[in-house]
Amino acid sequence: MSLTTYWLEHAWLGTLPQALGSARAGGTPTEPGVALEVTEDGRIGTLRTGVETPPPGAEVLRGLTLPGLANAHSHAFHRALRGTVQVGSGTFWTWRDLMYKVAQNLTPDSYFALARAVYAEMALAGITNVGEFHYVHHAPGGAAYADPNAMGEALIEAAAAAGIRITLLDTAYLSSGFGEAPNTHQLRFSDGTAEAWAERASALKPREHALIGAAIHSVRAVPAAELATVAGWAEERRAPLHVHLSEQTAENDACQAAHGRTPTQLLADHGVLGPRTTGVHNTHLTDTDIALLGGTTTGTCMCPTTERDLADGIGPATRLQHAGSPLSLGSDSHAVIDLLEEARAMELNERLRSRTRGHWTANALLTAATADGHAALGLHDAGRLEAGALADFTTIALDSVRTAGPPARLGAETAVFAATAADVRHTVVGGRHVVRDGHHTLVGDVPTALSESIAALRS
C-alpha cells in the first residue's frame, strides 16, 4: 500500500562502481522525471522513469536526488573540538590530549544533547545513516553507570531524535598501548577485559532505526590475546566489525616492536579480517597489508577531511580497491560534516599524489558514499533508489552558486566536484521528510543546539 509519492526532478540511479573507461561518454547521466512511491513500511514500492510532470499529489523534489549518504565513521563528541584544535600547530598526539579533555566532561545527558545536534547536522548534509565508533562507555574514573550502556543508549536515542539511522559500533578499548594499562583519561573507555566488554555490549539491542555492531579501537588499545574475543562476538551475530588501522606510523612501529609484524598482519593472525570488517583509515600499509585486506575483502573507510586535518597522510585507496577492498567514507572527527567533500577529497588527494586525474568516476565515488557505506554498517537494503530498498534519499540543489551552470545530465559530476553540504535541500528517511527545504523538521534550530551542547562541555 502506497503512503507517499515523490517526484524527483532528476535522480542518480547508478549504484555499481565502474572504471573510468566504462563510463558513458560525457559523464554519468542522471534520469530526469522519476516518480518514486513509498510504502507504509518506509520502503520504495515502485519507481518509474520518464515521468515528465509531477503526478497529482506528489511531493516535488527539485534538484538531483541521490540515495541517502552513509557516514561510515563518526565520533560524535569530536564535533566539540571544531575550531579549537585548529589553533597553532601540533600532531595527532597533541590533538588527542585535547580530545581527552572533552571526553572527560561527557555525561549521558550531555552526550545525548550533543549527539542529537551533531546527527541533525548530518541530516542537513544528506546523511541518513551513521556508524558511531563509540568508546566513551563509563563515568570518569571508570565506574559503570547504573545502566552500563547509558552512554550508548544516549547515542541511539539521539539518532532517533535527529531522524537518522545509526549503527552503534560498540568499541573495545582496553589499554593505552602495547602492554600498558589505560591512562587516567582512558579509564572510562575500558571494560577491563574483552570478555567484560562482550558481556556489556551483548545487552545492547537493535531497534527499527539502530543496528548494533562492534569495533576494536586499534591494535594498541586491544591486547593481541583479546582480539579474537571481539571478532568472535561480531561473527556470532554477523555484525559489522570496524577497527582503526595504521592511521599513524607510530602505531606501526610500536606493533612491529611488540609483535614483529604490522597491525594488519596481527589482525589477520587473530581472525579479525573479513567481509564484515572495515579498517578505518588504512593509511600506512605495506604491499603485504594491502594484499591481506583485499584478499579477505576487508573494507576500507577513508576519512580524508580528518586525515588531512590531523596530517595523517594519504592512504592507498586506489590500490586497496583494486586489491578487492570495498571503499566507504566517514567524517570521523567532524572537522567538517560533508560526505560530498569526503568523496571529492578522496579523488583529489589521489590526483595530488599521482599527478594524474580521474581515478574514480562520479558514479564510483557516489557509490562509496551510499551503497558501499551502508553495507559497511550492516545495512544492505539502503543506498539504492530501487524497489524494495529503504526509502532513504537526499536532494541536492542544482541551481545554487556552486552548482548552477552544468547541464542536469551531469548532475553526478556536479554533486561530487562542486556541491557541498550547504546544497542539500531535502533529506528523507523511511519515506518521511527529516530535512525539508534546508530546514530540519525535528530539531528546529540546529546551530543553537550545537552551540549550547558544546558550551555545556566547556563550563
Short mmCIF file of C-alpha atoms in Angstrom, two decimals:
data_model
loop_
_atom_site.label_atom_id
_atom_site.label_comp_id
_atom_site.label_asym_id
_atom_site.label_seq_id
_atom_site.Cartn_x
_atom_site.Cartn_y
_atom_site.Cartn_z
CA MET A 1 0.00 0.00 0.00
CA SER A 2 1.44 3.36 -1.03
CA LEU A 3 1.94 6.06 1.61
CA THR A 4 3.58 8.89 -0.36
CA THR A 5 4.66 9.59 -3.91
CA TYR A 6 7.74 11.71 -4.57
CA TRP A 7 8.54 13.20 -7.95
CA LEU A 8 12.26 13.60 -8.45
CA GLU A 9 13.18 16.27 -10.97
CA HIS A 10 16.47 14.43 -11.55
CA ALA A 11 17.77 11.24 -9.93
CA TRP A 12 21.04 9.38 -9.80
CA LEU A 13 20.17 5.71 -10.22
CA GLY A 14 23.68 4.30 -10.68
CA THR A 15 24.95 2.14 -7.80
CA LEU A 16 27.71 -0.05 -9.23
CA PRO A 17 31.29 1.25 -9.24
CA GLN A 18 32.78 1.44 -12.70
CA ALA A 19 36.19 2.10 -14.05
CA LEU A 20 36.71 5.46 -15.69
CA GLY A 21 36.87 3.95 -19.14
CA SER A 22 33.50 2.25 -18.83
CA ALA A 23 31.53 5.42 -18.08
CA ARG A 24 29.21 6.52 -20.83
CA ALA A 25 30.60 9.32 -22.96
CA GLY A 26 30.03 12.74 -21.44
CA GLY A 27 29.82 11.62 -17.83
CA THR A 28 27.37 9.73 -15.65
CA PRO A 29 23.94 10.79 -16.90
CA THR A 30 21.09 11.28 -14.46
CA GLU A 31 17.47 10.36 -15.04
CA PRO A 32 15.00 13.23 -15.44
CA GLY A 33 11.46 12.84 -14.13
CA VAL A 34 11.35 9.91 -11.71
CA ALA A 35 8.23 9.01 -9.73
CA LEU A 36 9.01 7.11 -6.54
CA GLU A 37 6.31 5.59 -4.37
CA VAL A 38 6.91 4.87 -0.68
CA THR A 39 5.11 2.03 1.07
CA GLU A 40 3.73 2.14 4.60
CA ASP A 41 6.78 0.29 5.92
CA GLY A 42 9.11 3.02 4.67
CA ARG A 43 10.45 1.30 1.58
CA ILE A 44 10.46 2.15 -2.09
CA GLY A 45 7.47 0.49 -3.72
CA THR A 46 7.58 1.35 -7.38
CA LEU A 47 9.96 3.61 -9.27
CA ARG A 48 9.08 4.95 -12.71
CA THR A 49 11.36 6.89 -15.02
CA GLY A 50 10.36 9.23 -17.83
CA VAL A 51 7.60 10.91 -15.80
CA GLU A 52 7.76 14.41 -17.25
CA THR A 53 5.45 16.17 -14.80
CA PRO A 54 4.67 15.53 -11.13
CA PRO A 55 1.75 13.12 -10.58
CA PRO A 56 -1.22 14.65 -8.74
CA GLY A 57 -0.48 14.96 -5.02
CA ALA A 58 3.18 14.05 -5.36
CA GLU A 59 5.85 15.70 -3.23
CA VAL A 60 8.14 17.54 -5.63
CA LEU A 61 11.90 17.37 -5.07
CA ARG A 62 13.70 19.87 -7.33
CA GLY A 63 17.37 19.19 -8.00
CA LEU A 64 19.32 15.93 -8.03
CA THR A 65 18.11 13.17 -5.73
CA LEU A 66 20.61 10.58 -4.50
CA PRO A 67 20.26 7.65 -2.14
CA GLY A 68 20.83 8.75 1.44
CA LEU A 69 24.51 9.19 2.27
CA ALA A 70 26.22 6.87 4.76
CA ASN A 71 28.71 8.34 7.23
CA ALA A 72 30.62 5.15 7.99
CA HIS A 73 32.88 6.57 10.71
CA SER A 74 31.87 9.09 13.37
CA HIS A 75 32.97 10.13 16.84
CA ALA A 76 30.06 12.43 17.72
CA PHE A 77 31.76 14.17 20.63
CA HIS A 78 34.71 15.23 18.46
CA ARG A 79 32.35 17.82 16.96
CA ALA A 80 33.02 19.89 20.10
CA LEU A 81 36.66 20.21 19.01
CA ARG A 82 35.94 22.02 15.74
CA GLY A 83 37.82 25.29 15.56
CA THR A 84 39.58 24.91 18.90
CA VAL A 85 42.06 22.32 17.61
CA GLN A 86 42.89 24.47 14.59
CA VAL A 87 44.76 26.96 16.82
CA GLY A 88 48.52 26.69 16.45
CA SER A 89 50.35 23.57 15.32
CA GLY A 90 50.92 20.10 16.69
CA THR A 91 50.47 16.42 15.83
CA PHE A 92 47.82 13.73 16.10
CA TRP A 93 49.08 13.05 19.61
CA THR A 94 48.72 16.65 20.82
CA TRP A 95 45.26 16.73 19.23
CA ARG A 96 44.43 13.57 21.20
CA ASP A 97 45.22 15.32 24.51
CA LEU A 98 42.61 17.99 23.71
CA MET A 99 40.12 15.29 22.73
CA TYR A 100 40.56 13.57 26.11
CA LYS A 101 39.63 16.79 27.93
CA VAL A 102 36.31 16.99 26.10
CA ALA A 103 35.62 13.28 26.66
CA GLN A 104 36.08 13.73 30.42
CA ASN A 105 33.14 16.16 30.59
CA LEU A 106 30.58 13.94 28.87
CA THR A 107 27.59 12.55 30.76
CA PRO A 108 24.69 10.55 29.32
CA ASP A 109 22.54 13.69 29.25
CA SER A 110 25.17 15.98 27.76
CA TYR A 111 26.15 13.33 25.23
CA PHE A 112 22.54 12.95 24.13
CA ALA A 113 22.21 16.72 23.64
CA LEU A 114 25.46 16.98 21.67
CA ALA A 115 24.88 13.87 19.56
CA ARG A 116 21.30 14.93 18.73
CA ALA A 117 22.64 18.22 17.39
CA VAL A 118 25.52 16.52 15.53
CA TYR A 119 23.22 13.97 13.94
CA ALA A 120 20.85 16.76 12.96
CA GLU A 121 23.80 18.47 11.26
CA MET A 122 24.41 15.20 9.43
CA ALA A 123 20.80 15.06 8.24
CA LEU A 124 21.17 18.62 6.92
CA ALA A 125 24.19 17.28 4.98
CA GLY A 126 22.15 14.48 3.38
CA ILE A 127 23.36 11.72 5.71
CA THR A 128 20.69 9.16 6.58
CA ASN A 129 22.84 6.60 8.42
CA VAL A 130 25.82 6.99 10.75
CA GLY A 131 28.36 4.48 12.02
CA GLU A 132 29.14 5.70 15.53
CA PHE A 133 32.52 4.37 16.72
CA HIS A 134 31.60 4.52 20.41
CA TYR A 135 34.11 4.10 23.20
CA VAL A 136 33.12 6.54 25.98
CA HIS A 137 31.34 3.86 27.99
CA HIS A 138 31.69 4.66 31.70
CA ALA A 139 31.89 7.56 34.13
CA PRO A 140 35.19 9.39 34.63
CA GLY A 141 37.48 7.12 36.59
CA GLY A 142 35.96 4.02 35.02
CA ALA A 143 32.97 3.36 37.30
CA ALA A 144 29.98 1.92 35.46
CA TYR A 145 26.75 3.86 35.27
CA ALA A 146 23.64 2.28 36.81
CA ASP A 147 22.86 1.28 33.24
CA PRO A 148 26.27 0.12 31.96
CA ASN A 149 25.17 1.14 28.44
CA ALA A 150 23.83 4.57 29.37
CA MET A 151 26.24 6.33 27.00
CA GLY A 152 25.49 4.03 24.08
CA GLU A 153 21.76 4.33 24.68
CA ALA A 154 22.13 8.12 24.65
CA LEU A 155 23.63 7.90 21.16
CA ILE A 156 20.91 5.57 19.91
CA GLU A 157 18.20 7.88 21.24
CA ALA A 158 19.98 10.92 19.83
CA ALA A 159 19.89 9.42 16.35
CA ALA A 160 16.15 8.77 16.71
CA ALA A 161 15.59 12.34 17.89
CA ALA A 162 17.50 13.64 14.86
CA GLY A 163 15.62 11.33 12.48
CA ILE A 164 18.51 9.26 11.13
CA ARG A 165 19.65 5.65 11.37
CA ILE A 166 22.63 4.54 13.42
CA THR A 167 24.91 1.54 13.59
CA LEU A 168 26.37 1.72 17.08
CA LEU A 169 29.85 0.26 16.77
CA ASP A 170 30.45 -0.52 20.42
CA THR A 171 34.20 -0.32 20.84
CA ALA A 172 36.61 -2.42 22.87
CA TYR A 173 39.29 -0.09 24.30
CA LEU A 174 41.35 -1.85 26.97
CA SER A 175 44.86 -0.41 27.04
CA SER A 176 46.84 2.74 26.29
CA GLY A 177 49.45 0.90 24.28
CA PHE A 178 51.06 -2.47 23.80
CA GLY A 179 51.19 -3.97 27.28
CA GLU A 180 50.27 -0.71 29.02
CA ALA A 181 47.29 -0.08 31.32
CA PRO A 182 44.76 2.62 30.40
CA ASN A 183 45.83 6.12 31.36
CA THR A 184 43.64 8.32 33.55
CA HIS A 185 41.59 9.62 30.63
CA GLN A 186 41.11 6.17 29.13
CA LEU A 187 39.69 4.56 32.27
CA ARG A 188 36.17 5.48 31.24
CA PHE A 189 36.73 3.80 27.87
CA SER A 190 37.78 0.43 29.29
CA ASP A 191 35.79 -2.61 30.40
CA GLY A 192 38.98 -4.24 31.72
CA THR A 193 38.84 -7.33 29.51
CA ALA A 194 37.35 -8.30 26.19
CA GLU A 195 35.05 -10.75 27.97
CA ALA A 196 33.69 -7.94 30.14
CA TRP A 197 33.31 -5.77 27.03
CA ALA A 198 31.36 -8.58 25.30
CA GLU A 199 29.06 -9.04 28.29
CA ARG A 200 28.19 -5.34 28.38
CA ALA A 201 27.84 -4.99 24.60
CA SER A 202 25.53 -8.02 24.49
CA ALA A 203 22.94 -6.08 26.48
CA LEU A 204 22.56 -3.55 23.64
CA LYS A 205 19.57 -4.35 21.44
CA PRO A 206 18.85 -3.31 17.86
CA ARG A 207 15.69 -1.40 17.07
CA GLU A 208 13.97 -0.07 13.99
CA HIS A 209 16.47 2.75 13.40
CA ALA A 210 19.51 1.17 15.07
CA LEU A 211 21.85 -1.76 14.46
CA ILE A 212 24.50 -2.94 16.92
CA GLY A 213 28.00 -3.66 15.70
CA ALA A 214 31.44 -3.94 17.24
CA ALA A 215 34.78 -2.21 16.98
CA ILE A 216 38.35 -2.78 18.03
CA HIS A 217 39.68 0.66 18.76
CA SER A 218 43.14 -0.26 17.44
CA VAL A 219 45.79 -2.92 17.90
CA ARG A 220 47.42 -0.74 20.55
CA ALA A 221 44.16 -0.48 22.54
CA VAL A 222 43.17 -4.18 22.49
CA PRO A 223 45.81 -6.74 23.51
CA ALA A 224 46.53 -9.34 20.83
CA ALA A 225 45.27 -12.18 23.03
CA GLU A 226 41.86 -10.49 23.24
CA LEU A 227 41.34 -9.61 19.59
CA ALA A 228 39.68 -12.94 18.81
CA THR A 229 37.06 -12.40 21.53
CA VAL A 230 35.84 -9.22 19.88
CA ALA A 231 35.99 -10.75 16.41
CA GLY A 232 34.08 -13.81 17.64
CA TRP A 233 31.36 -11.66 19.19
CA ALA A 234 30.81 -9.94 15.85
CA GLU A 235 30.99 -13.21 13.89
CA GLU A 236 28.40 -14.88 16.12
CA ARG A 237 25.97 -12.03 15.46
CA ARG A 238 27.00 -11.50 11.83
CA ALA A 239 27.52 -7.88 12.84
CA PRO A 240 29.83 -5.29 11.29
CA LEU A 241 33.26 -5.01 12.91
CA HIS A 242 35.38 -1.87 12.50
CA VAL A 243 38.93 -1.05 13.56
CA HIS A 244 41.24 1.98 13.36
CA LEU A 245 44.11 0.63 11.29
CA SER A 246 47.57 2.07 10.62
CA GLU A 247 46.43 5.66 10.93
CA GLN A 248 49.83 6.65 12.30
CA THR A 249 53.32 5.37 11.54
CA ALA A 250 53.99 5.38 15.31
CA GLU A 251 51.35 2.65 15.69
CA ASN A 252 53.06 0.56 13.03
CA ASP A 253 56.45 0.98 14.68
CA ALA A 254 55.11 0.04 18.12
CA CYS A 255 53.32 -3.02 16.73
CA GLN A 256 56.50 -4.18 14.99
CA ALA A 257 58.42 -3.75 18.24
CA ALA A 258 55.82 -5.65 20.29
CA HIS A 259 54.83 -8.40 17.84
CA GLY A 260 57.27 -8.38 14.94
CA ARG A 261 54.56 -7.71 12.39
CA THR A 262 52.34 -4.94 11.07
CA PRO A 263 48.92 -4.17 12.58
CA THR A 264 47.21 -5.68 9.52
CA GLN A 265 49.20 -8.90 9.86
CA LEU A 266 48.38 -9.04 13.58
CA LEU A 267 44.67 -8.68 12.85
CA ALA A 268 44.89 -11.39 10.20
CA ASP A 269 46.62 -13.74 12.63
CA HIS A 270 43.73 -13.37 15.10
CA GLY A 271 40.83 -13.79 12.68
CA VAL A 272 39.73 -10.16 12.57
CA LEU A 273 39.79 -9.57 8.80
CA GLY A 274 36.88 -10.50 6.55
CA PRO A 275 33.95 -9.17 4.51
CA ARG A 276 32.07 -7.77 7.54
CA THR A 277 35.20 -5.98 8.80
CA THR A 278 36.17 -2.44 7.87
CA GLY A 279 39.57 -0.91 8.51
CA VAL A 280 39.29 2.81 9.16
CA HIS A 281 41.99 4.99 7.57
CA ASN A 282 44.33 2.18 6.36
CA THR A 283 46.85 4.91 5.70
CA HIS A 284 50.33 3.45 6.15
CA LEU A 285 50.26 -0.04 4.64
CA THR A 286 52.80 -2.41 3.15
CA ASP A 287 52.20 -4.34 -0.07
CA THR A 288 51.51 -7.42 2.07
CA ASP A 289 48.97 -5.48 4.13
CA ILE A 290 47.13 -4.38 1.00
CA ALA A 291 47.05 -7.93 -0.32
CA LEU A 292 45.70 -9.22 3.02
CA LEU A 293 42.94 -6.62 3.18
CA GLY A 294 41.93 -7.06 -0.45
CA GLY A 295 42.19 -10.85 -0.39
CA THR A 296 39.81 -11.06 2.58
CA THR A 297 37.50 -8.36 1.12
CA THR A 298 38.00 -6.36 4.30
CA GLY A 299 36.61 -2.88 3.69
CA THR A 300 38.38 0.45 3.85
CA CYS A 301 36.76 3.57 5.28
CA MET A 302 38.58 6.68 4.15
CA CYS A 303 38.11 9.91 6.14
CA PRO A 304 40.01 12.44 4.03
CA THR A 305 38.95 15.64 5.82
CA THR A 306 40.16 14.28 9.16
CA GLU A 307 43.23 12.61 7.69
CA ARG A 308 44.36 15.92 6.22
CA ASP A 309 43.33 17.91 9.33
CA LEU A 310 45.48 15.66 11.54
CA ALA A 311 48.29 15.47 8.97
CA ASP A 312 47.96 11.68 8.93
CA GLY A 313 48.81 11.16 5.28
CA ILE A 314 47.04 9.89 2.16
CA GLY A 315 46.01 6.26 2.21
CA PRO A 316 46.44 3.95 -0.81
CA ALA A 317 42.73 3.89 -1.67
CA THR A 318 43.15 3.05 -5.35
CA ARG A 319 45.46 0.11 -4.62
CA LEU A 320 43.17 -1.15 -1.86
CA GLN A 321 40.11 -1.07 -4.11
CA HIS A 322 41.96 -2.77 -6.96
CA ALA A 323 43.05 -5.47 -4.49
CA GLY A 324 39.42 -6.14 -3.52
CA SER A 325 38.75 -3.84 -0.55
CA PRO A 326 35.39 -2.01 -0.84
CA LEU A 327 35.61 1.71 -0.10
CA SER A 328 33.37 3.75 2.18
CA LEU A 329 33.64 7.27 3.60
CA GLY A 330 33.41 8.89 7.02
CA SER A 331 33.66 12.33 8.61
CA ASP A 332 35.46 10.91 11.69
CA SER A 333 36.43 13.91 13.87
CA HIS A 334 33.93 16.22 12.12
CA ALA A 335 36.41 18.88 11.10
CA VAL A 336 33.59 19.29 8.62
CA ILE A 337 30.48 17.17 8.11
CA ASP A 338 30.18 16.86 4.36
CA LEU A 339 30.22 13.47 2.61
CA LEU A 340 30.39 15.15 -0.78
CA GLU A 341 33.66 16.76 0.32
CA GLU A 342 34.91 13.37 1.57
CA ALA A 343 34.20 11.84 -1.85
CA ARG A 344 35.79 14.74 -3.68
CA ALA A 345 38.83 14.74 -1.39
CA MET A 346 39.50 11.05 -1.95
CA GLU A 347 39.81 11.65 -5.68
CA LEU A 348 41.69 14.93 -5.40
CA ASN A 349 44.15 13.57 -2.84
CA GLU A 350 45.00 10.79 -5.25
CA ARG A 351 45.48 13.33 -8.03
CA LEU A 352 47.97 15.25 -5.90
CA ARG A 353 49.92 12.12 -5.09
CA SER A 354 49.91 10.59 -8.56
CA ARG A 355 49.80 13.78 -10.63
CA THR A 356 47.18 12.18 -12.83
CA ARG A 357 43.42 12.81 -12.96
CA GLY A 358 40.42 10.56 -12.98
CA HIS A 359 40.95 7.65 -10.58
CA TRP A 360 37.22 7.21 -9.85
CA THR A 361 34.15 8.24 -11.77
CA ALA A 362 31.49 10.33 -10.04
CA ASN A 363 29.44 7.15 -10.14
CA ALA A 364 32.06 5.21 -8.16
CA LEU A 365 32.56 8.00 -5.63
CA LEU A 366 28.83 8.29 -5.00
CA THR A 367 28.64 4.52 -4.59
CA ALA A 368 31.28 4.71 -1.85
CA ALA A 369 29.21 7.43 -0.17
CA THR A 370 25.96 5.47 -0.47
CA ALA A 371 25.54 1.74 -1.10
CA ASP A 372 29.02 0.64 -0.02
CA GLY A 373 28.92 2.88 3.04
CA HIS A 374 25.60 1.44 4.19
CA ALA A 375 26.89 -2.09 3.55
CA ALA A 376 29.92 -1.37 5.75
CA LEU A 377 27.44 -0.54 8.51
CA GLY A 378 25.47 -3.76 8.05
CA LEU A 379 22.61 -2.14 6.15
CA HIS A 380 22.41 -3.92 2.81
CA ASP A 381 18.95 -2.69 1.82
CA ALA A 382 19.88 1.00 1.71
CA GLY A 383 21.92 3.23 -0.57
CA ARG A 384 19.98 2.48 -3.76
CA LEU A 385 17.00 4.06 -5.45
CA GLU A 386 15.24 0.85 -6.40
CA ALA A 387 12.11 -1.09 -5.48
CA GLY A 388 12.37 -2.78 -2.09
CA ALA A 389 15.16 -0.59 -0.75
CA LEU A 390 14.70 1.62 2.27
CA ALA A 391 13.17 4.94 1.23
CA ASP A 392 16.16 6.97 2.36
CA PHE A 393 17.28 9.69 -0.04
CA THR A 394 18.55 13.24 -0.27
CA THR A 395 18.20 16.02 -2.82
CA ILE A 396 20.95 18.44 -3.86
CA ALA A 397 20.20 21.80 -5.45
CA LEU A 398 21.42 22.22 -9.00
CA ASP A 399 20.78 25.96 -9.03
CA SER A 400 23.00 27.26 -6.21
CA VAL A 401 26.02 29.49 -6.77
CA ARG A 402 28.16 26.34 -6.63
CA THR A 403 26.08 24.06 -8.83
CA ALA A 404 24.46 26.37 -11.40
CA GLY A 405 25.71 26.09 -14.96
CA PRO A 406 26.42 22.45 -15.85
CA PRO A 407 23.69 20.56 -17.70
CA ALA A 408 21.46 18.49 -15.43
CA ARG A 409 22.62 15.29 -17.11
CA LEU A 410 25.98 15.91 -15.40
CA GLY A 411 24.36 16.18 -12.00
CA ALA A 412 26.50 13.41 -10.52
CA GLU A 413 29.72 15.16 -11.52
CA THR A 414 28.34 18.46 -10.27
CA ALA A 415 27.40 16.93 -6.92
CA VAL A 416 30.79 15.33 -6.34
CA PHE A 417 33.08 18.03 -7.69
CA ALA A 418 31.20 21.26 -6.91
CA ALA A 419 28.39 20.81 -4.38
CA THR A 420 28.74 20.95 -0.62
CA ALA A 421 26.55 20.02 2.32
CA ALA A 422 25.09 23.53 2.07
CA ASP A 423 23.43 22.49 -1.20
CA VAL A 424 21.32 19.75 0.41
CA ARG A 425 17.66 20.77 0.17
CA HIS A 426 15.81 17.66 1.35
CA THR A 427 16.59 14.52 3.33
CA VAL A 428 14.05 11.71 3.58
CA VAL A 429 14.42 8.72 5.92
CA GLY A 430 11.97 5.85 5.79
CA GLY A 431 9.85 7.87 3.38
CA ARG A 432 9.43 10.84 5.73
CA HIS A 433 10.99 14.28 5.47
CA VAL A 434 13.70 14.91 8.06
CA VAL A 435 15.03 17.94 6.18
CA ARG A 436 12.65 19.98 4.05
CA ASP A 437 13.81 22.99 2.03
CA GLY A 438 17.06 23.08 4.00
CA HIS A 439 15.39 23.07 7.43
CA HIS A 440 15.42 20.21 9.93
CA THR A 441 11.88 19.13 10.76
CA LEU A 442 12.67 17.66 14.20
CA VAL A 443 15.40 19.95 15.55
CA GLY A 444 14.18 23.47 14.99
CA ASP A 445 17.44 25.38 15.43
CA VAL A 446 20.43 23.14 14.80
CA PRO A 447 23.12 25.84 15.15
CA THR A 448 21.78 26.82 18.57
CA ALA A 449 21.54 23.16 19.60
CA LEU A 450 25.19 22.72 18.62
CA SER A 451 26.34 25.90 20.36
CA GLU A 452 24.53 25.15 23.61
CA SER A 453 25.54 21.50 23.82
CA ILE A 454 29.19 22.31 23.10
CA ALA A 455 29.22 25.21 25.57
CA ALA A 456 27.89 22.86 28.27
CA LEU A 457 31.00 20.71 27.90
CA ARG A 458 33.27 23.70 28.48
CA SER A 459 31.53 25.02 31.59
#
